[in-house]
PDB file of C-alpha atoms and ligand atoms in Angstrom:
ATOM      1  CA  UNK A  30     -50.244   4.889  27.028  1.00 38.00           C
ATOM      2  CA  UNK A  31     -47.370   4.336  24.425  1.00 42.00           C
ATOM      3  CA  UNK A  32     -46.489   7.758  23.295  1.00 40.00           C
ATOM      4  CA  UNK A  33     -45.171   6.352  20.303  1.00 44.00           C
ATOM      5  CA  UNK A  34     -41.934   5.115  21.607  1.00 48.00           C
ATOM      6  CA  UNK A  35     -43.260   1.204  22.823  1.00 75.00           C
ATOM      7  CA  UNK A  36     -44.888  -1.763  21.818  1.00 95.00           C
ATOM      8  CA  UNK A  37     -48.476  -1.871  21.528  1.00 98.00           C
ATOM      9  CA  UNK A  38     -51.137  -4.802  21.565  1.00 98.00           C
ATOM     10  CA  UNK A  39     -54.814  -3.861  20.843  1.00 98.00           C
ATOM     11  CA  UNK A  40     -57.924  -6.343  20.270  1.00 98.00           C
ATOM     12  CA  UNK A  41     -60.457  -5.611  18.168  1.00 98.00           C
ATOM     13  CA  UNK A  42     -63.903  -5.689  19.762  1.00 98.00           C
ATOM     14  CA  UNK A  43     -65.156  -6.814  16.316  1.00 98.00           C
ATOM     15  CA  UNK A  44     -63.762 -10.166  17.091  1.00 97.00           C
ATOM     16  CA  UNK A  45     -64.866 -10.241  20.382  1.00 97.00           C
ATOM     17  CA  UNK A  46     -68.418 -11.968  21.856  1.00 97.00           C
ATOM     18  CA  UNK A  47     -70.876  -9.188  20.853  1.00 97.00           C
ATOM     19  CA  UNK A  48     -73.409 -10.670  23.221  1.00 98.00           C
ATOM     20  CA  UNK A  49     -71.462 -10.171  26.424  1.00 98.00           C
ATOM     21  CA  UNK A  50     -68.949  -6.950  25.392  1.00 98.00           C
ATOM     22  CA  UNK A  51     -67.959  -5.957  28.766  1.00 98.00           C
ATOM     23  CA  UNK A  52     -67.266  -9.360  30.315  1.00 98.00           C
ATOM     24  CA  UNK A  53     -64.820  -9.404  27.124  1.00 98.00           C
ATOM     25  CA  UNK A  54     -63.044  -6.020  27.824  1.00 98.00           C
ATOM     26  CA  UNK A  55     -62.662  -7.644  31.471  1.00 98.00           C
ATOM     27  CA  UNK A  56     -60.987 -10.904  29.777  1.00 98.00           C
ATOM     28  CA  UNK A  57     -59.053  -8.658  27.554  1.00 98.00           C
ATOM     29  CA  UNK A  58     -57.497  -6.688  30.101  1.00 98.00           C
ATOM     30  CA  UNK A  59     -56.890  -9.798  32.108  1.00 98.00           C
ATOM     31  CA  UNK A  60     -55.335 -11.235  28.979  1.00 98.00           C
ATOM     32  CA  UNK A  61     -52.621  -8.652  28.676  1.00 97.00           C
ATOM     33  CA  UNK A  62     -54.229  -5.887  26.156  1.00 98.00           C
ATOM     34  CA  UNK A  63     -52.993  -2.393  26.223  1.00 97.00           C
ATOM     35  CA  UNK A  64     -55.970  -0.883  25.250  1.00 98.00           C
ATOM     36  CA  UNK A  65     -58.761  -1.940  22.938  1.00 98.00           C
ATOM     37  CA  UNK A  66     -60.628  -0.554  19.920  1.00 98.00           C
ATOM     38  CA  UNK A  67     -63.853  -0.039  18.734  1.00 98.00           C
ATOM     39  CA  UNK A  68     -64.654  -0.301  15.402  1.00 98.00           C
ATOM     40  CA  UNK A  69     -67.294   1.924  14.455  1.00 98.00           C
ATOM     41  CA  UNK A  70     -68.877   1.002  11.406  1.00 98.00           C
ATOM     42  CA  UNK A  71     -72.071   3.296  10.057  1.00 98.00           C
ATOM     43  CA  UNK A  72     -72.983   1.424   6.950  1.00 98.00           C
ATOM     44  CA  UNK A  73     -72.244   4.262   5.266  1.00 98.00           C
ATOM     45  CA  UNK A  74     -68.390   4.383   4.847  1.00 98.00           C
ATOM     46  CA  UNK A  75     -68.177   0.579   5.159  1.00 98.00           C
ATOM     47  CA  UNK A  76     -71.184  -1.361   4.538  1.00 97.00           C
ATOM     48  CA  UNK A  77     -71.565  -2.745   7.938  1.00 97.00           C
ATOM     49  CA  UNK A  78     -73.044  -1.476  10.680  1.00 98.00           C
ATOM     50  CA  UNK A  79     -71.490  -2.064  14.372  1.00 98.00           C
ATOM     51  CA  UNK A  80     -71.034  -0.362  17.505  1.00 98.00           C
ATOM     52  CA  UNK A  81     -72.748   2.848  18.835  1.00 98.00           C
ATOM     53  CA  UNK A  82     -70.855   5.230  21.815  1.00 98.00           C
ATOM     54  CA  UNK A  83     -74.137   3.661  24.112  1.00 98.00           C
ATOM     55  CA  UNK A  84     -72.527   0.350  24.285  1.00 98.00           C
ATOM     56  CA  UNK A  85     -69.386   1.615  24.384  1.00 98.00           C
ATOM     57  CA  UNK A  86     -70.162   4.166  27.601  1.00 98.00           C
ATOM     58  CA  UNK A  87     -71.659   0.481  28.927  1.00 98.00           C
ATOM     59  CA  UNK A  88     -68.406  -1.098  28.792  1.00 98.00           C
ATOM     60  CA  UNK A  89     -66.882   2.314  29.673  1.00 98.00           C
ATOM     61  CA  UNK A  90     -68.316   1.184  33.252  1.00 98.00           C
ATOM     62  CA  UNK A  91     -67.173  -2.242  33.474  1.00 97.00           C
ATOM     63  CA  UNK A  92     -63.380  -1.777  32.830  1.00 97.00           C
ATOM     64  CA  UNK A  93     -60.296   1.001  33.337  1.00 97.00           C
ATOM     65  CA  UNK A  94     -59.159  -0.686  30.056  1.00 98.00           C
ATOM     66  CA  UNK A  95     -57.812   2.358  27.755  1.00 98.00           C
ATOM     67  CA  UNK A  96     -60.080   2.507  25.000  1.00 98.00           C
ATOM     68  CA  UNK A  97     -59.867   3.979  21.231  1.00 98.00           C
ATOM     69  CA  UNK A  98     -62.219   4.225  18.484  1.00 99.00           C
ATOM     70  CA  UNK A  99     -61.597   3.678  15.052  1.00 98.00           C
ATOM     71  CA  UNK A 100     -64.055   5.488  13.308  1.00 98.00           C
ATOM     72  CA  UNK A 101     -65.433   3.939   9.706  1.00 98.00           C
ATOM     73  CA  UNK A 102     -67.942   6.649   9.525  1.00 98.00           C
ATOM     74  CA  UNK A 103     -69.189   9.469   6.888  1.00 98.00           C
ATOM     75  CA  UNK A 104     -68.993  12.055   9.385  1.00 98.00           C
ATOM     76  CA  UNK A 105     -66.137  11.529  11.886  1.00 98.00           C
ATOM     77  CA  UNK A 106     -67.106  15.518  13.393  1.00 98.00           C
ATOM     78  CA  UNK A 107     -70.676  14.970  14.490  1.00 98.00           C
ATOM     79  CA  UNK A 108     -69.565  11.228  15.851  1.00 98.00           C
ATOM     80  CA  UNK A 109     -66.027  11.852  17.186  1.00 98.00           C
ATOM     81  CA  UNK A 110     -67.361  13.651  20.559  1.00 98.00           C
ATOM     82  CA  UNK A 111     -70.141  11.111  21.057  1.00 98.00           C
ATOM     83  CA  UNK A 112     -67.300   8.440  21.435  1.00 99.00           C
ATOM     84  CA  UNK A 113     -64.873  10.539  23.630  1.00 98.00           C
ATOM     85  CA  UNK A 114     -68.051  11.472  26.024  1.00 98.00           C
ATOM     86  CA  UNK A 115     -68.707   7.037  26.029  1.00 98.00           C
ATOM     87  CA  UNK A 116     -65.110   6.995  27.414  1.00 98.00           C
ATOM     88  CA  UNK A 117     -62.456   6.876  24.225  1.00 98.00           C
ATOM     89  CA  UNK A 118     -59.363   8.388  24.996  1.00 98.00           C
ATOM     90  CA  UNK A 119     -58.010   8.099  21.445  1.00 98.00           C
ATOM     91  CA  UNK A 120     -60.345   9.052  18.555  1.00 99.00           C
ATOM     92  CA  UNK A 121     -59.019   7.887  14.939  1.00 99.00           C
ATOM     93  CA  UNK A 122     -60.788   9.277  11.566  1.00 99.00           C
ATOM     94  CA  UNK A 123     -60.413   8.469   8.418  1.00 98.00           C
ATOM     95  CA  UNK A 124     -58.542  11.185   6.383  1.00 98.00           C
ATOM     96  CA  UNK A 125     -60.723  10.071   3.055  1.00 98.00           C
ATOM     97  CA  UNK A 126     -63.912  11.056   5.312  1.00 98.00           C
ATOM     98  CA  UNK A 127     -62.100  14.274   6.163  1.00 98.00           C
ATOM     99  CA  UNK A 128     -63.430  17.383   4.149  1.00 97.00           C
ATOM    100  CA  UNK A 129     -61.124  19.744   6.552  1.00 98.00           C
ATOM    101  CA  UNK A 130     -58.483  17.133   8.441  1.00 98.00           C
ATOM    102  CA  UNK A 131     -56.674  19.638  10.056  1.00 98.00           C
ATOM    103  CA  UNK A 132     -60.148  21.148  11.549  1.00 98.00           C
ATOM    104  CA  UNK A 133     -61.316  17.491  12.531  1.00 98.00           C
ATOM    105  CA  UNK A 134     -57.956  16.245  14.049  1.00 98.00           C
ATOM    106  CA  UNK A 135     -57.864  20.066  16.368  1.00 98.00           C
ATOM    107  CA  UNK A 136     -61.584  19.039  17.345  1.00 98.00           C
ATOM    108  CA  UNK A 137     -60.819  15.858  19.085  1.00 98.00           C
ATOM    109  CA  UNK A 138     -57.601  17.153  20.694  1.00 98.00           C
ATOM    110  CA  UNK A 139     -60.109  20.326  21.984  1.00 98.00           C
ATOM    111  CA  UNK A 140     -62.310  17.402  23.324  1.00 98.00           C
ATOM    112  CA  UNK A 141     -59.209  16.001  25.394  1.00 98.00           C
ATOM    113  CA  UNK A 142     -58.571  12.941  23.205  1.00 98.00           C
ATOM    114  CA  UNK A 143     -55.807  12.005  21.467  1.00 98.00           C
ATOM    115  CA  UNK A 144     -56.279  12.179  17.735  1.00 98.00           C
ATOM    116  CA  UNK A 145     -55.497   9.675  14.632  1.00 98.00           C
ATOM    117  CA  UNK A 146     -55.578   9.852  11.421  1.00 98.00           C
ATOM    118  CA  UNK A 147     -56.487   5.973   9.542  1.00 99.00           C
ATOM    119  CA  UNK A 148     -55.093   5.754   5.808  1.00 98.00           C
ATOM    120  CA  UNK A 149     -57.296   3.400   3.595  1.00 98.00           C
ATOM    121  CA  UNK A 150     -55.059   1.292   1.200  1.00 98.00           C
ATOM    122  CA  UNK A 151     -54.860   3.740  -1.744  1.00 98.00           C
ATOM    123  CA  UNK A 152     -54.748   6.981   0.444  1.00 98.00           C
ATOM    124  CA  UNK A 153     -50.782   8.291  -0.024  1.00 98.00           C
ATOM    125  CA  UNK A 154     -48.697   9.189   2.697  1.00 98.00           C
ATOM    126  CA  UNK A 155     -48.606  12.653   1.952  1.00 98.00           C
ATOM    127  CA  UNK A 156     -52.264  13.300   3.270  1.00 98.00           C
ATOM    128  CA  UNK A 157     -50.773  13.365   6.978  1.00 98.00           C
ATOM    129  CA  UNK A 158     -47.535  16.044   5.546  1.00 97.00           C
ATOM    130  CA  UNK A 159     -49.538  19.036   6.863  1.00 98.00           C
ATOM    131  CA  UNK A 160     -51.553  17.487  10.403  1.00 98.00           C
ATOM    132  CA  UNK A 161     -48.575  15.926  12.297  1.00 98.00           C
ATOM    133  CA  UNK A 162     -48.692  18.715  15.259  1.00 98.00           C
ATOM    134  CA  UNK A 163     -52.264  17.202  15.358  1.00 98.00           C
ATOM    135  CA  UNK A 164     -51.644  13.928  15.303  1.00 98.00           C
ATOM    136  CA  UNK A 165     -51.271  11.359  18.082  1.00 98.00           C
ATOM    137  CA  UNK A 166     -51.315   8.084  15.580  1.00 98.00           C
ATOM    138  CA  UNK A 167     -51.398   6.986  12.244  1.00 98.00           C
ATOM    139  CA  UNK A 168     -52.880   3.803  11.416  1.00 98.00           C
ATOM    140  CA  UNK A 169     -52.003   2.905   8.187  1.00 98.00           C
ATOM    141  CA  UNK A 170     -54.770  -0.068   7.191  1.00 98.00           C
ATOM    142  CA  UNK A 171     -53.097  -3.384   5.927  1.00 98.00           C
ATOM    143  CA  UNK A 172     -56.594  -4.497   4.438  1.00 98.00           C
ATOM    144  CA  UNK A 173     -59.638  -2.160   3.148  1.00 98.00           C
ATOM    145  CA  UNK A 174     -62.045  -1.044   5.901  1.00 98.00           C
ATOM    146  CA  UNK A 175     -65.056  -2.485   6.725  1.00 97.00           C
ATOM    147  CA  UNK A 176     -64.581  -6.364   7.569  1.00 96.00           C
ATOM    148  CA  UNK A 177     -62.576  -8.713  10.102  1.00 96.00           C
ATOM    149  CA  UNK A 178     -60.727 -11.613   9.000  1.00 97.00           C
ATOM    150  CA  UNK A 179     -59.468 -10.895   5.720  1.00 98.00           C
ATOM    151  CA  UNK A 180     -55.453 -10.953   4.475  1.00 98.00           C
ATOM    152  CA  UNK A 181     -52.990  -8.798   5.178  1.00 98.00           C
ATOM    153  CA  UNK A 182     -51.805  -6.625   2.296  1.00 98.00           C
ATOM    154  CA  UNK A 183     -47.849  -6.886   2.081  1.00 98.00           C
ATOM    155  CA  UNK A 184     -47.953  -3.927  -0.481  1.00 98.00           C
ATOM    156  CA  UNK A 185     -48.539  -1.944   2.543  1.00 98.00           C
ATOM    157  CA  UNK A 186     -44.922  -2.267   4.128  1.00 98.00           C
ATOM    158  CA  UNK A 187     -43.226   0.819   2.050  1.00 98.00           C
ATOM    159  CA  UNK A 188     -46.512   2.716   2.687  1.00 98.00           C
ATOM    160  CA  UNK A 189     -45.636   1.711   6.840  1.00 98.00           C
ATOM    161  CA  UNK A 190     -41.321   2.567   6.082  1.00 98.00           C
ATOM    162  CA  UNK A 191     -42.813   5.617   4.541  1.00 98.00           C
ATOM    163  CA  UNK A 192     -44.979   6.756   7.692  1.00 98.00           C
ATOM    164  CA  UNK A 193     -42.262   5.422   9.967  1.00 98.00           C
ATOM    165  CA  UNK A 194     -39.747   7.650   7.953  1.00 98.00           C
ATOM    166  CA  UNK A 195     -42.252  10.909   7.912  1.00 98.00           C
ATOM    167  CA  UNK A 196     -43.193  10.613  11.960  1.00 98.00           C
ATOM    168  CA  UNK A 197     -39.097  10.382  12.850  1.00 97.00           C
ATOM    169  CA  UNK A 198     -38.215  13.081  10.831  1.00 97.00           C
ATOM    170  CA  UNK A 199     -40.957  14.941  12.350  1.00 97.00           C
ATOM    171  CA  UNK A 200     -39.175  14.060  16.184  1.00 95.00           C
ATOM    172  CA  UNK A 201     -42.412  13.923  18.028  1.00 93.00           C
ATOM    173  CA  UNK A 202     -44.477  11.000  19.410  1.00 94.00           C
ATOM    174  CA  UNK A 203     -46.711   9.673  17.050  1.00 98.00           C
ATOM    175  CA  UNK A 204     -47.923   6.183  17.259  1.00 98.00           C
ATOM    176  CA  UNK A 205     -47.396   4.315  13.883  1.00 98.00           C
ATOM    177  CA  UNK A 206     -50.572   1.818  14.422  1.00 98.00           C
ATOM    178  CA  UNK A 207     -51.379  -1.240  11.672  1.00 98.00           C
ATOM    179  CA  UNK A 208     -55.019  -2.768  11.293  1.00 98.00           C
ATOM    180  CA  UNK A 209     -55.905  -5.943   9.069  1.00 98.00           C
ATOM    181  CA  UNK A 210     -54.775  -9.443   9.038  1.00 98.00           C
ATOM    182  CA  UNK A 211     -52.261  -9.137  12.113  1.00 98.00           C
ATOM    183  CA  UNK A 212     -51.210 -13.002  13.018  1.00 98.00           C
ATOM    184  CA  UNK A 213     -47.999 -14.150  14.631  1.00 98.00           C
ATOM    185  CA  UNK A 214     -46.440 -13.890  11.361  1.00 98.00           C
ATOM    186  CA  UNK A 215     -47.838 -10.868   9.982  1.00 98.00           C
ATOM    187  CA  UNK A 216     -46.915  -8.720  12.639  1.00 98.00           C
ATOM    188  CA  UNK A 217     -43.506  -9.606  12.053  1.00 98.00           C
ATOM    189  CA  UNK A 218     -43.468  -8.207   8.496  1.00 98.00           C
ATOM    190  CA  UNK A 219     -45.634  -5.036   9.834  1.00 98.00           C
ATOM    191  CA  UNK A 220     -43.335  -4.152  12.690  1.00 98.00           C
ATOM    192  CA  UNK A 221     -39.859  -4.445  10.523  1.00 97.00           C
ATOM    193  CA  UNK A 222     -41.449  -1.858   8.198  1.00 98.00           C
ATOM    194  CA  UNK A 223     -41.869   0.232  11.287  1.00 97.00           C
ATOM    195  CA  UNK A 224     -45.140  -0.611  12.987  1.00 98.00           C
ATOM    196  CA  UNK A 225     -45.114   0.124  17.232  1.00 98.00           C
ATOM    197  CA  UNK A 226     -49.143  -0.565  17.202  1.00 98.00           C
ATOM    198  CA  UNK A 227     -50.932  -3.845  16.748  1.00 98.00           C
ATOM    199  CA  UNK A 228     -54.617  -4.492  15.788  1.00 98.00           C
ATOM    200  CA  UNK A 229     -55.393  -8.000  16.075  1.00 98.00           C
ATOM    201  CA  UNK A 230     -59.044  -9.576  15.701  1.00 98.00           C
ATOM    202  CA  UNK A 231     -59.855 -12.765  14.442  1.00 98.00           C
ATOM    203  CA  UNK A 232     -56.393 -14.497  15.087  1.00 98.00           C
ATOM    204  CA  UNK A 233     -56.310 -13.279  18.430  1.00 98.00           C
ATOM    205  CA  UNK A 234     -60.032 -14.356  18.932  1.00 97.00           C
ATOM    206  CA  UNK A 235     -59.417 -17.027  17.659  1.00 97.00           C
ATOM    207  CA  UNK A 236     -56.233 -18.541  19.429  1.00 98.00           C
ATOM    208  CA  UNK A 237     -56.450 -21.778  20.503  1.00 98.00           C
ATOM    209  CA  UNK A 238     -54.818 -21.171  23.645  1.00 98.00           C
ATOM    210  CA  UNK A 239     -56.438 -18.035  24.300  1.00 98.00           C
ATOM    211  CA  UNK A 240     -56.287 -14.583  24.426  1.00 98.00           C
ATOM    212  CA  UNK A 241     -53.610 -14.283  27.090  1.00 98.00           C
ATOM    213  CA  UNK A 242     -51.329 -16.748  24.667  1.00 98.00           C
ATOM    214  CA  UNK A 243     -52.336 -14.541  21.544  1.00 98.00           C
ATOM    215  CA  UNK A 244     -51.759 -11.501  22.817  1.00 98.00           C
ATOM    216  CA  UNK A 245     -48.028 -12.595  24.397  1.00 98.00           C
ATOM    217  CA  UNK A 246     -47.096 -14.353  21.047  1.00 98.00           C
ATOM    218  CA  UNK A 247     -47.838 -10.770  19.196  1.00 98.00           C
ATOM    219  CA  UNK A 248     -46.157  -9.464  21.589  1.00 98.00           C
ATOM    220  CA  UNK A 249     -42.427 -11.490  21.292  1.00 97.00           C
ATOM    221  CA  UNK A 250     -43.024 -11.639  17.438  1.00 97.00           C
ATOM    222  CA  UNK A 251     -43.418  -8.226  17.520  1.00 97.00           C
ATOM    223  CA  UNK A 252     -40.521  -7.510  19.921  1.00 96.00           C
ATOM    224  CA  UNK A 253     -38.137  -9.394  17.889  1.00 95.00           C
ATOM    225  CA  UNK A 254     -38.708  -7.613  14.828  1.00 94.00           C
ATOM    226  CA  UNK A 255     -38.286  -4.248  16.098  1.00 91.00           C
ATOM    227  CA  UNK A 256     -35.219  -4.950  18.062  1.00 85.00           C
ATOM    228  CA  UNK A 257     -33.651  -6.452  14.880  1.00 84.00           C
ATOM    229  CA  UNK A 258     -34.725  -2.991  12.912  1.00 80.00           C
ATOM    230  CA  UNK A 259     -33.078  -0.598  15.177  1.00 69.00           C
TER     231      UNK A 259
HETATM  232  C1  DX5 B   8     -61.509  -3.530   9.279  1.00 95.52           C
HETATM  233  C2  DX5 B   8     -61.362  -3.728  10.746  1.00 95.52           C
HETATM  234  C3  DX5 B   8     -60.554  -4.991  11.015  1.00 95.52           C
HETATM  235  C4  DX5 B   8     -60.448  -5.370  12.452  1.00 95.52           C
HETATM  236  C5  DX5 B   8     -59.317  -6.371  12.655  1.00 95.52           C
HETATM  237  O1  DX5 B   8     -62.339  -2.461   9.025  1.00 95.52           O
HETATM  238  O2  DX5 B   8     -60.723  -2.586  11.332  1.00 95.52           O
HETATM  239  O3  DX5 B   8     -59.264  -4.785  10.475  1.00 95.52           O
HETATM  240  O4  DX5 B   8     -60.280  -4.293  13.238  1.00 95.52           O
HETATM  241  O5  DX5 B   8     -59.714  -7.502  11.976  1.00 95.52           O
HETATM  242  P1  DX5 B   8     -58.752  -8.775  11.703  1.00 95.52           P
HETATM  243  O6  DX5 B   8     -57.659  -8.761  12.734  1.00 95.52           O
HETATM  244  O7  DX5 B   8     -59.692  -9.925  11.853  1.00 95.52           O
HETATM  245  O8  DX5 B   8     -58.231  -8.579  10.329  1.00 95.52           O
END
């Protein structure tokens, strides 16, 4: 695990083959990954509808691949423990489904998991000021939740200087994690605002020399850019 001091490359499995999701957490950890995450989608929050914590206790049994889940739900409480029991060690809720944060980010940790907090577009950076002894990751969303493939959102970067700014001051090791649009060349942008945790779907899918190449191109881009910020 990172502990918020490396580099971090994690697929989405909404990219992935959803007719043969374990073979593709096998590729993916063949392919370099870190760790992978599900993006649970209830329809509700988002309008789609995706994985359940049955298919991902399935794939649970197929792999030793780290897995987190980003939840996209309504009610991140009742569906938080059903995702840590299917194998996630890293559970991350969105703060605008939060009616009591602080409560929902001590439940998860009580659970064993780590715990993140995910920052839709127009949620400020202030919302985390109060959780960061609760907090294993912030994921501060470069698009608005709810689809793959669409563009990154450069009016993010202050928001991810901002976060980066908040976790050092705070001195312990939080994970500053990005999610939307991550290529080769948006990564680059993303980690020299201060990113250390990569969520890459449809480019990495998508690779034309596959997933190993993807993933290792992130990787360097990324590399470069935080070795030229410190
Ligand atoms: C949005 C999803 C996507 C996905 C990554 O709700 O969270 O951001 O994981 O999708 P790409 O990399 O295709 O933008």
């Amino acid at each position: 695990m990172n502990g918020g001091s490396g580099l971090v490359i994690v697929p989405s499995m909404l990219a992935a083959d959803q007719s043969r999701l374990g073979e593709e957490c096998r590729a993916l950890a063949a392919a370099g990954a870190d760790r992978v995450q599900w993006d649970v989608m209830d329809g509700r929050f988002v309008p789609a509808i995706t994985v359940g914590p049955d298919v991902v206790a399935a794939c649970r049994r197929v792999t030793d691949l780290p897995f987190e889940a980003h939840l996209m739900v309504e009610d991140p409480d009742e569906a938080a423990p059903h995702f840590v029991r299917a194998g996630c060690d890293l559970v991350i809720v969105h703060a605008e489904a939060c009616r009591h944060l602080h409560r929902t980010l001590t439940g998860i940790r009580s659970l064993g998991a780590r715990a993140g907090v995910a920052l839709n577009p127009h949620t400020p950076v202030d919302t985390i000021a109060h959780v960061l002894d609760l907090t294993d990751l912030v994921l501060v969303m470069t698009v608005n939740p709810g689809f793959g493939g669409q563009e990154y959102l450069p009016a993010m970067e202050p928001k991810i200087a901002a976060v980066r700014a908040v976790i050092d001051r705070h001195g312990a090791p939080i994970e500053l994690e990005v999610d939307g649009g991550i290529t080769d060349v948006t990564i680059r942008r993303a980690a020299a605002a201060g990113a250390g945790v990569f969520i890459s779907g449809s480019w990495l899918s998508r690779h034309p020399a596959g997933r190993a190449a993807a993933i290792a191109e992130l990787r360097a881009a990324a590399r470069q850019s935080i070795g030229a910020r410190a």
